[in-house]
Amino acid sequence: MKFGRKITTNLYDEWRPFYIDYNLLKRELKSRTASHNWDDKDERDFTAMLKKELDKVHDFQKQKTAELSRRIRDAEKDVQNLVAQESSSSSEPSPTHCSDPESHQARPSDYGPDEGSDDDDDIDDNQSDASLEDLFHGLQEEVATLVADVHDLALYTKLNITGFLKILKKHDKITNLPLKPTFIQNYLEERPFYKYNWDALIVKLSKLYNLVRTRGHPVQGDSSAGGNQSAFVRQTTKYWVHPDNLVPLKLAILRHLPVLVFNAEKEFEQKDAAITSIYFDNEDLELYLGRLEKTEGAEAIRLRWYGDTDVKTIFVERKTHREDWTGEKSVKARFPIKEHLVNAFLRGEYTMDAELQALVGKGKKTQAEVDSMIQLASEVQYRILAKQLHPVMRTFYNRTAFQLPGDPRVRISLDTELTMVREDNWDGQTRTGDNWRRTDIGIDHPFDQALTEDKELFKYGVLEVKLQTQFGQEPPKWVTDLVQSHLVEAVPKFSKFIHGCATLLPNRVDLVPFWLPQMDTDILKPNTGYLTVERPMKNTPDLQSEIFSPISSVSPVPSYVEPVSEGEDDEEMDLAPARDEDRRTGLPQEDVAAAIAFREKSLKERDRTSQVNGSSSTPEEVCDERTPLLELPRPPRVVKTVSIDPLAPSSAFDESLRERLQANKNAPPRAQDDEEREAVGLDEENLREEERLLVRDWSAPSGKRIAVPVRIEPKVYFANERTFLKWLSFAVLIGSIATTLLNFVPADDPRGLISAALFSLAALLAIAYSAIIFVYRALRLRARSAEGLYYDKYGPTILCVVLLAALGTNIGLRVADM
């Protein structure tokens, strides 16, 4: 589809005059170049037209964002007034005068009858309740409109910046004059409407959504929910998110989970979402290789802080990988340290015993927790000194976390603006020096002061879905629908540390992760219709139906305690829905409010279902690390793509591909209309879903190898030993035959001696061969190599041939002696 038709099709009709007039600019460009040669006057006129369109777009977006913020504030005030009115009517059934001056000064609502009028005292309780419910329904419609406005405004921004870039590219191609670089630098950078951060707006919208959903009584979380904050286990699935899908994805999650903040009373600032980590390794990249190959006990050591670089508390964290055959879970443990003590701790000049022990006296930790943290600090300090670990890489990102306060069964985090920056001094360039981190950069993404070769700007967002359910229970259906939608691309075992080392240290890394070759492939998928934002219909009380396409309610899940996820502090925190959730998520207030209402309804339905089915039991099933986190069966649909698991055997892919090709062969051909033929090869969005055939023909960069994790359990070593012992027992048996012949054959019998020598030779060959194969296999297993002589095609055959030769020679000599 041509962009001119695309922008006409996707624009919001009420805002039509404020979009870039792409078709007008294109016609002007073609008419001038067709009538005469492009001259300086044409260039000045065309640039003036572009500036006029840019000012129009910039001013409109600025106006709408300010308007959305104002509408959210007004809606919050209306909710507060309704809550105050509801509480006063319930506590004072008889007509009395309220002492609260705000009750007499409440302004009329925009969404229903005048709740501040004096006639309210004359209405009976039933009529008052009905009136309040109508007012809340009116607020729901306003929230739904806000959600739609934010969604459309984000799409408005995307369409307009794409239009400017396309018309500039077309201009440069037709006129052979480089207008695009100068226009971007001189005009677009001065009016950067496309760089608007939606997080602050989304946080506000999320809070409003939660207020309307809960009728002004949001759920207050328990600061200790999640159990021990220092050591915990997690089960996580990770996904990449295309930049075009970030805002729709936040809207989709916002329907079910509010934005999680640790201090609901604090106004959101952009630095509140920043998370920075410094990873350590040695020049052999020992920790990198261990994490990449998933070896038992592989560790990752990092220093992490939240917010700007002026924070006083740094967290020292250690992540340890455990194989499932050990019966243990991979864990992350950490302890706090003051920023000015970090360098001394890393050099071994300072220990944490006294500082951590003081936490017991302050009542913040128990003695058992402190003992565990002291042991952790000692082990981390020993690892750093013994393995000569130094700062290697920094990761920075802004995190938006979604979770119901006090209910951590589902926690979703979305990391955006992910950047990896080198921290080492190995190439002779001083970055950290003797300090534990660089001081020339902070949280000012995209870190223009850093050299281009020292940073890696990750082009996708990273979504983490953290679930913990009872054995046999299914995850909420909306989570399954979300991760199976077009909004995300599954990337199992993705690691920021591994990706950063593989991209920033190419001269030191020979083994790369499996996802690295896929970075050049666009993950944007055709819209599956999972999220359809609709503006509310009047007199429609259901917020879910007002905004989004129908989604099944959340499956009932018994309560449980989830281990703490990344980003949560060690100290007690007031977990609550964000007061300014729209700013924290970057979504419009209407979208956030609509999501909150739907979320409330889903929770109520889930609670009712849980009460009805509370006595039913679900049979337990054993889960290990190979058990999928999301295992709900998909709704019946026509399979149109071949999904590839990079860790699956090739035979599985070959079989699926053969079945798909055979199905396509037998299926009737589909006709393409002219528009589809025109779009083929021009824009990936225009490819039909069945044309998106995924293959496994990608390969590692030149000189690199792709690391495929290999599971090696202890029984594999025992199997190797058993095979060796079997060979030895057989060799001992043959040697016994040879010894018998030597002892009982007369010394003057050459034929008997020859037979004994042949059997001895067969026994010695079997011992030597089995010993060599045993040592070779043991070394390959230690190297975690899947290639080796694990299937012995030649050894048994050669042994049989030697035995047959010995027996045949013995029989032949005896027959000849007769």
PDB file of N, CA and C in Angstrom, residues 307-384:
ATOM      1  N   GLY A 307      17.395   4.901  39.298  1.00  0.00           N
ATOM      2  CA  GLY A 307      17.335   6.344  39.222  1.00  0.00           C
ATOM      3  C   GLY A 307      18.619   6.933  38.683  1.00  0.00           C
ATOM      4  N   ASP A 308      18.919   8.161  39.088  1.00  0.00           N
ATOM      5  CA  ASP A 308      20.076   8.884  38.583  1.00  0.00           C
ATOM      6  C   ASP A 308      21.357   8.384  39.257  1.00  0.00           C
ATOM      7  N   THR A 309      22.485   8.930  38.812  1.00  0.00           N
ATOM      8  CA  THR A 309      23.775   8.471  39.331  1.00  0.00           C
ATOM      9  C   THR A 309      24.095   9.032  40.714  1.00  0.00           C
ATOM     10  N   ASP A 310      23.263   9.903  41.244  1.00  0.00           N
ATOM     11  CA  ASP A 310      23.537  10.500  42.545  1.00  0.00           C
ATOM     12  C   ASP A 310      22.953   9.693  43.699  1.00  0.00           C
ATOM     13  N   VAL A 311      22.420   8.503  43.428  1.00  0.00           N
ATOM     14  CA  VAL A 311      21.848   7.684  44.500  1.00  0.00           C
ATOM     15  C   VAL A 311      22.971   7.195  45.414  1.00  0.00           C
ATOM     16  N   LYS A 312      22.657   6.997  46.679  1.00  0.00           N
ATOM     17  CA  LYS A 312      23.655   6.618  47.672  1.00  0.00           C
ATOM     18  C   LYS A 312      23.748   5.120  47.886  1.00  0.00           C
ATOM     19  N   THR A 313      22.715   4.377  47.511  1.00  0.00           N
ATOM     20  CA  THR A 313      22.689   2.931  47.761  1.00  0.00           C
ATOM     21  C   THR A 313      22.843   2.170  46.449  1.00  0.00           C
ATOM     22  N   ILE A 314      23.820   1.275  46.427  1.00  0.00           N
ATOM     23  CA  ILE A 314      24.073   0.408  45.281  1.00  0.00           C
ATOM     24  C   ILE A 314      23.792  -1.028  45.717  1.00  0.00           C
ATOM     25  N   PHE A 315      23.255  -1.832  44.828  1.00  0.00           N
ATOM     26  CA  PHE A 315      22.966  -3.230  45.138  1.00  0.00           C
ATOM     27  C   PHE A 315      23.962  -4.125  44.401  1.00  0.00           C
ATOM     28  N   VAL A 316      24.655  -4.963  45.180  1.00  0.00           N
ATOM     29  CA  VAL A 316      25.554  -5.965  44.614  1.00  0.00           C
ATOM     30  C   VAL A 316      24.745  -7.245  44.441  1.00  0.00           C
ATOM     31  N   GLU A 317      24.667  -7.729  43.209  1.00  0.00           N
ATOM     32  CA  GLU A 317      23.809  -8.877  42.913  1.00  0.00           C
ATOM     33  C   GLU A 317      24.629 -10.002  42.290  1.00  0.00           C
ATOM     34  N   ARG A 318      24.222 -11.201  42.591  1.00  0.00           N
ATOM     35  CA  ARG A 318      24.822 -12.389  41.981  1.00  0.00           C
ATOM     36  C   ARG A 318      23.714 -13.315  41.499  1.00  0.00           C
ATOM     37  N   LYS A 319      23.755 -13.641  40.239  1.00  0.00           N
ATOM     38  CA  LYS A 319      22.803 -14.592  39.669  1.00  0.00           C
ATOM     39  C   LYS A 319      23.534 -15.903  39.416  1.00  0.00           C
ATOM     40  N   THR A 320      22.942 -16.986  39.854  1.00  0.00           N
ATOM     41  CA  THR A 320      23.559 -18.305  39.738  1.00  0.00           C
ATOM     42  C   THR A 320      22.638 -19.233  38.971  1.00  0.00           C
ATOM     43  N   HIS A 321      23.186 -19.866  37.925  1.00  0.00           N
ATOM     44  CA  HIS A 321      22.395 -20.800  37.120  1.00  0.00           C
ATOM     45  C   HIS A 321      22.516 -22.204  37.697  1.00  0.00           C
ATOM     46  N   ARG A 322      21.376 -22.863  37.830  1.00  0.00           N
ATOM     47  CA  ARG A 322      21.344 -24.238  38.303  1.00  0.00           C
ATOM     48  C   ARG A 322      20.664 -25.117  37.273  1.00  0.00           C
ATOM     49  N   GLU A 323      21.298 -26.254  36.995  1.00  0.00           N
ATOM     50  CA  GLU A 323      20.665 -27.236  36.114  1.00  0.00           C
ATOM     51  C   GLU A 323      19.516 -27.906  36.858  1.00  0.00           C
ATOM     52  N   ASP A 324      18.495 -28.315  36.111  1.00  0.00           N
ATOM     53  CA  ASP A 324      17.315 -28.867  36.780  1.00  0.00           C
ATOM     54  C   ASP A 324      17.592 -30.210  37.429  1.00  0.00           C
ATOM     55  N   TRP A 325      18.624 -30.945  36.950  1.00  0.00           N
ATOM     56  CA  TRP A 325      18.885 -32.252  37.560  1.00  0.00           C
ATOM     57  C   TRP A 325      19.443 -32.122  38.974  1.00  0.00           C
ATOM     58  N   THR A 326      19.901 -30.919  39.338  1.00  0.00           N
ATOM     59  CA  THR A 326      20.409 -30.724  40.695  1.00  0.00           C
ATOM     60  C   THR A 326      19.284 -30.628  41.715  1.00  0.00           C
ATOM     61  N   GLY A 327      18.052 -30.436  41.253  1.00  0.00           N
ATOM     62  CA  GLY A 327      16.934 -30.252  42.164  1.00  0.00           C
ATOM     63  C   GLY A 327      16.841 -28.857  42.729  1.00  0.00           C
ATOM     64  N   GLU A 328      17.723 -27.939  42.296  1.00  0.00           N
ATOM     65  CA  GLU A 328      17.708 -26.567  42.770  1.00  0.00           C
ATOM     66  C   GLU A 328      17.252 -25.645  41.651  1.00  0.00           C
ATOM     67  N   LYS A 329      16.877 -24.432  42.028  1.00  0.00           N
ATOM     68  CA  LYS A 329      16.433 -23.432  41.077  1.00  0.00           C
ATOM     69  C   LYS A 329      17.498 -22.353  40.943  1.00  0.00           C
ATOM     70  N   SER A 330      17.572 -21.787  39.755  1.00  0.00           N
ATOM     71  CA  SER A 330      18.453 -20.639  39.564  1.00  0.00           C
ATOM     72  C   SER A 330      17.987 -19.502  40.462  1.00  0.00           C
ATOM     73  N   VAL A 331      18.942 -18.849  41.097  1.00  0.00           N
ATOM     74  CA  VAL A 331      18.590 -17.847  42.097  1.00  0.00           C
ATOM     75  C   VAL A 331      19.334 -16.550  41.825  1.00  0.00           C
ATOM     76  N   LYS A 332      18.759 -15.480  42.346  1.00  0.00           N
ATOM     77  CA  LYS A 332      19.416 -14.178  42.367  1.00  0.00           C
ATOM     78  C   LYS A 332      19.410 -13.675  43.799  1.00  0.00           C
ATOM     79  N   ALA A 333      20.576 -13.332  44.303  1.00  0.00           N
ATOM     80  CA  ALA A 333      20.704 -12.820  45.664  1.00  0.00           C
ATOM     81  C   ALA A 333      21.466 -11.506  45.620  1.00  0.00           C
ATOM     82  N   ARG A 334      21.190 -10.615  46.578  1.00  0.00           N
ATOM     83  CA  ARG A 334      21.852  -9.316  46.569  1.00  0.00           C
ATOM     84  C   ARG A 334      21.891  -8.730  47.969  1.00  0.00           C
ATOM     85  N   PHE A 335      22.746  -7.724  48.109  1.00  0.00           N
ATOM     86  CA  PHE A 335      22.852  -6.992  49.358  1.00  0.00           C
ATOM     87  C   PHE A 335      23.182  -5.541  49.029  1.00  0.00           C
ATOM     88  N   PRO A 336      22.796  -4.602  49.896  1.00  0.00           N
ATOM     89  CA  PRO A 336      23.045  -3.178  49.628  1.00  0.00           C
ATOM     90  C   PRO A 336      24.415  -2.754  50.140  1.00  0.00           C
ATOM     91  N   ILE A 337      24.976  -1.744  49.499  1.00  0.00           N
ATOM     92  CA  ILE A 337      26.241  -1.172  49.918  1.00  0.00           C
ATOM     93  C   ILE A 337      26.218   0.320  49.595  1.00  0.00           C
ATOM     94  N   LYS A 338      26.865   1.116  50.423  1.00  0.00           N
ATOM     95  CA  LYS A 338      26.932   2.549  50.167  1.00  0.00           C
ATOM     96  C   LYS A 338      27.861   2.820  48.985  1.00  0.00           C
ATOM     97  N   GLU A 339      27.505   3.822  48.196  1.00  0.00           N
ATOM     98  CA  GLU A 339      28.244   4.090  46.954  1.00  0.00           C
ATOM     99  C   GLU A 339      29.714   4.392  47.214  1.00  0.00           C
ATOM    100  N   HIS A 340      30.024   5.131  48.270  1.00  0.00           N
ATOM    101  CA  HIS A 340      31.408   5.516  48.515  1.00  0.00           C
ATOM    102  C   HIS A 340      32.265   4.364  49.031  1.00  0.00           C
ATOM    103  N   LEU A 341      31.654   3.219  49.345  1.00  0.00           N
ATOM    104  CA  LEU A 341      32.395   2.057  49.831  1.00  0.00           C
ATOM    105  C   LEU A 341      32.612   0.998  48.766  1.00  0.00           C
ATOM    106  N   VAL A 342      32.089   1.216  47.572  1.00  0.00           N
ATOM    107  CA  VAL A 342      32.138   0.186  46.537  1.00  0.00           C
ATOM    108  C   VAL A 342      33.577  -0.120  46.128  1.00  0.00           C
ATOM    109  N   ASN A 343      34.360   0.913  45.831  1.00  0.00           N
ATOM    110  CA  ASN A 343      35.741   0.678  45.382  1.00  0.00           C
ATOM    111  C   ASN A 343      36.558  -0.076  46.419  1.00  0.00           C
ATOM    112  N   ALA A 344      36.419   0.302  47.691  1.00  0.00           N
ATOM    113  CA  ALA A 344      37.152  -0.395  48.750  1.00  0.00           C
ATOM    114  C   ALA A 344      36.704  -1.844  48.861  1.00  0.00           C
ATOM    115  N   PHE A 345      35.412  -2.101  48.695  1.00  0.00           N
ATOM    116  CA  PHE A 345      34.906  -3.474  48.743  1.00  0.00           C
ATOM    117  C   PHE A 345      35.473  -4.302  47.587  1.00  0.00           C
ATOM    118  N   LEU A 346      35.522  -3.737  46.399  1.00  0.00           N
ATOM    119  CA  LEU A 346      36.025  -4.472  45.239  1.00  0.00           C
ATOM    120  C   LEU A 346      37.519  -4.759  45.353  1.00  0.00           C
ATOM    121  N   ARG A 347      38.263  -3.898  46.038  1.00  0.00           N
ATOM    122  CA  ARG A 347      39.699  -4.123  46.208  1.00  0.00           C
ATOM    123  C   ARG A 347      39.999  -5.046  47.394  1.00  0.00           C
ATOM    124  N   GLY A 348      38.989  -5.432  48.157  1.00  0.00           N
ATOM    125  CA  GLY A 348      39.192  -6.292  49.314  1.00  0.00           C
ATOM    126  C   GLY A 348      39.614  -5.552  50.561  1.00  0.00           C
ATOM    127  N   GLU A 349      39.526  -4.234  50.562  1.00  0.00           N
ATOM    128  CA  GLU A 349      39.941  -3.434  51.707  1.00  0.00           C
ATOM    129  C   GLU A 349      38.813  -3.209  52.711  1.00  0.00           C
ATOM    130  N   TYR A 350      37.611  -3.607  52.360  1.00  0.00           N
ATOM    131  CA  TYR A 350      36.464  -3.352  53.230  1.00  0.00           C
ATOM    132  C   TYR A 350      35.529  -4.553  53.166  1.00  0.00           C
ATOM    133  N   THR A 351      35.045  -4.981  54.315  1.00  0.00           N
ATOM    134  CA  THR A 351      34.076  -6.074  54.377  1.00  0.00           C
ATOM    135  C   THR A 351      32.741  -5.535  54.866  1.00  0.00           C
ATOM    136  N   MET A 352      31.698  -6.273  54.547  1.00  0.00           N
ATOM    137  CA  MET A 352      30.329  -5.813  54.810  1.00  0.00           C
ATOM    138  C   MET A 352      29.774  -6.307  56.143  1.00  0.00           C
ATOM    139  N   ASP A 353      30.560  -7.020  56.931  1.00  0.00           N
ATOM    140  CA  ASP A 353      30.023  -7.665  58.127  1.00  0.00           C
ATOM    141  C   ASP A 353      29.367  -6.671  59.073  1.00  0.00           C
ATOM    142  N   ALA A 354      30.094  -5.616  59.422  1.00  0.00           N
ATOM    143  CA  ALA A 354      29.571  -4.672  60.417  1.00  0.00           C
ATOM    144  C   ALA A 354      28.353  -3.922  59.893  1.00  0.00           C
ATOM    145  N   GLU A 355      28.409  -3.484  58.645  1.00  0.00           N
ATOM    146  CA  GLU A 355      27.289  -2.714  58.081  1.00  0.00           C
ATOM    147  C   GLU A 355      26.032  -3.559  57.975  1.00  0.00           C
ATOM    148  N   LEU A 356      26.174  -4.819  57.559  1.00  0.00           N
ATOM    149  CA  LEU A 356      25.000  -5.679  57.443  1.00  0.00           C
ATOM    150  C   LEU A 356      24.479  -6.092  58.817  1.00  0.00           C
ATOM    151  N   GLN A 357      25.393  -6.306  59.759  1.00  0.00           N
ATOM    152  CA  GLN A 357      24.957  -6.696  61.096  1.00  0.00           C
ATOM    153  C   GLN A 357      24.147  -5.595  61.750  1.00  0.00           C
ATOM    154  N   ALA A 358      24.415  -4.336  61.368  1.00  0.00           N
ATOM    155  CA  ALA A 358      23.663  -3.224  61.939  1.00  0.00           C
ATOM    156  C   ALA A 358      22.192  -3.258  61.542  1.00  0.00           C
ATOM    157  N   LEU A 359      21.860  -3.951  60.442  1.00  0.00           N
ATOM    158  CA  LEU A 359      20.467  -4.032  60.015  1.00  0.00           C
ATOM    159  C   LEU A 359      19.614  -4.781  61.031  1.00  0.00           C
ATOM    160  N   VAL A 360      20.238  -5.714  61.767  1.00  0.00           N
ATOM    161  CA  VAL A 360      19.488  -6.449  62.792  1.00  0.00           C
ATOM    162  C   VAL A 360      19.110  -5.512  63.925  1.00  0.00           C
ATOM    163  N   GLY A 361      20.060  -4.671  64.350  1.00  0.00           N
ATOM    164  CA  GLY A 361      19.767  -3.731  65.426  1.00  0.00           C
ATOM    165  C   GLY A 361      18.699  -2.721  65.054  1.00  0.00           C
ATOM    166  N   LYS A 362      18.635  -2.370  63.761  1.00  0.00           N
ATOM    167  CA  LYS A 362      17.616  -1.424  63.314  1.00  0.00           C
ATOM    168  C   LYS A 362      16.264  -2.087  63.091  1.00  0.00           C
ATOM    169  N   GLY A 363      16.216  -3.407  63.190  1.00  0.00           N
ATOM    170  CA  GLY A 363      14.963  -4.122  63.001  1.00  0.00           C
ATOM    171  C   GLY A 363      14.554  -4.299  61.553  1.00  0.00           C
ATOM    172  N   LYS A 364      15.469  -4.059  60.618  1.00  0.00           N
ATOM    173  CA  LYS A 364      15.128  -4.176  59.199  1.00  0.00           C
ATOM    174  C   LYS A 364      15.268  -5.605  58.691  1.00  0.00           C
ATOM    175  N   LYS A 365      16.156  -6.388  59.289  1.00  0.00           N
ATOM    176  CA  LYS A 365      16.394  -7.754  58.855  1.00  0.00           C
ATOM    177  C   LYS A 365      16.509  -8.653  60.074  1.00  0.00           C
ATOM    178  N   THR A 366      16.199  -9.930  59.853  1.00  0.00           N
ATOM    179  CA  THR A 366      16.405 -10.911  60.909  1.00  0.00           C
ATOM    180  C   THR A 366      17.860 -11.366  60.894  1.00  0.00           C
ATOM    181  N   GLN A 367      18.260 -12.043  61.953  1.00  0.00           N
ATOM    182  CA  GLN A 367      19.642 -12.509  62.049  1.00  0.00           C
ATOM    183  C   GLN A 367      19.946 -13.529  60.959  1.00  0.00           C
ATOM    184  N   ALA A 368      18.979 -14.381  60.650  1.00  0.00           N
ATOM    185  CA  ALA A 368      19.195 -15.377  59.599  1.00  0.00           C
ATOM    186  C   ALA A 368      19.403 -14.701  58.244  1.00  0.00           C
ATOM    187  N   GLU A 369      18.611 -13.668  57.950  1.00  0.00           N
ATOM    188  CA  GLU A 369      18.773 -12.956  56.677  1.00  0.00           C
ATOM    189  C   GLU A 369      20.119 -12.252  56.606  1.00  0.00           C
ATOM    190  N   VAL A 370      20.533 -11.657  57.707  1.00  0.00           N
ATOM    191  CA  VAL A 370      21.822 -10.965  57.722  1.00  0.00           C
ATOM    192  C   VAL A 370      22.965 -11.952  57.555  1.00  0.00           C
ATOM    193  N   ASP A 371      22.888 -13.101  58.203  1.00  0.00           N
ATOM    194  CA  ASP A 371      23.941 -14.116  58.052  1.00  0.00           C
ATOM    195  C   ASP A 371      24.063 -14.553  56.594  1.00  0.00           C
ATOM    196  N   SER A 372      22.919 -14.710  55.923  1.00  0.00           N
ATOM    197  CA  SER A 372      22.947 -15.084  54.512  1.00  0.00           C
ATOM    198  C   SER A 372      23.572 -13.981  53.654  1.00  0.00           C
ATOM    199  N   MET A 373      23.256 -12.717  53.964  1.00  0.00           N
ATOM    200  CA  MET A 373      23.816 -11.606  53.205  1.00  0.00           C
ATOM    201  C   MET A 373      25.313 -11.457  53.458  1.00  0.00           C
ATOM    202  N   ILE A 374      25.760 -11.697  54.684  1.00  0.00           N
ATOM    203  CA  ILE A 374      27.195 -11.627  54.982  1.00  0.00           C
ATOM    204  C   ILE A 374      27.957 -12.714  54.230  1.00  0.00           C
ATOM    205  N   GLN A 375      27.389 -13.911  54.186  1.00  0.00           N
ATOM    206  CA  GLN A 375      28.017 -14.986  53.422  1.00  0.00           C
ATOM    207  C   GLN A 375      28.068 -14.638  51.942  1.00  0.00           C
ATOM    208  N   LEU A 376      26.976 -14.075  51.414  1.00  0.00           N
ATOM    209  CA  LEU A 376      26.949 -13.673  50.013  1.00  0.00           C
ATOM    210  C   LEU A 376      28.012 -12.618  49.726  1.00  0.00           C
ATOM    211  N   ALA A 377      28.132 -11.620  50.599  1.00  0.00           N
ATOM    212  CA  ALA A 377      29.130 -10.577  50.387  1.00  0.00           C
ATOM    213  C   ALA A 377      30.539 -11.154  50.384  1.00  0.00           C
ATOM    214  N   SER A 378      30.812 -12.092  51.282  1.00  0.00           N
ATOM    215  CA  SER A 378      32.140 -12.704  51.328  1.00  0.00           C
ATOM    216  C   SER A 378      32.423 -13.500  50.061  1.00  0.00           C
ATOM    217  N   GLU A 379      31.425 -14.246  49.576  1.00  0.00           N
ATOM    218  CA  GLU A 379      31.627 -15.053  48.373  1.00  0.00           C
ATOM    219  C   GLU A 379      31.823 -14.170  47.146  1.00  0.00           C
ATOM    220  N   VAL A 380      31.034 -13.108  47.036  1.00  0.00           N
ATOM    221  CA  VAL A 380      31.182 -12.213  45.890  1.00  0.00           C
ATOM    222  C   VAL A 380      32.550 -11.541  45.910  1.00  0.00           C
ATOM    223  N   GLN A 381      32.977 -11.072  47.076  1.00  0.00           N
ATOM    224  CA  GLN A 381      34.271 -10.419  47.175  1.00  0.00           C
ATOM    225  C   GLN A 381      35.405 -11.394  46.831  1.00  0.00           C
ATOM    226  N   TYR A 382      35.276 -12.631  47.272  1.00  0.00           N
ATOM    227  CA  TYR A 382      36.297 -13.633  46.945  1.00  0.00           C
ATOM    228  C   TYR A 382      36.332 -13.909  45.441  1.00  0.00           C
ATOM    229  N   ARG A 383      35.156 -14.020  44.807  1.00  0.00           N
ATOM    230  CA  ARG A 383      35.114 -14.264  43.364  1.00  0.00           C
ATOM    231  C   ARG A 383      35.787 -13.124  42.594  1.00  0.00           C
ATOM    232  N   ILE A 384      35.493 -11.898  42.997  1.00  0.00           N
ATOM    233  CA  ILE A 384      36.041 -10.747  42.286  1.00  0.00           C
ATOM    234  C   ILE A 384      37.567 -10.726  42.388  1.00  0.00           C
TER     235      ILE A 384
END
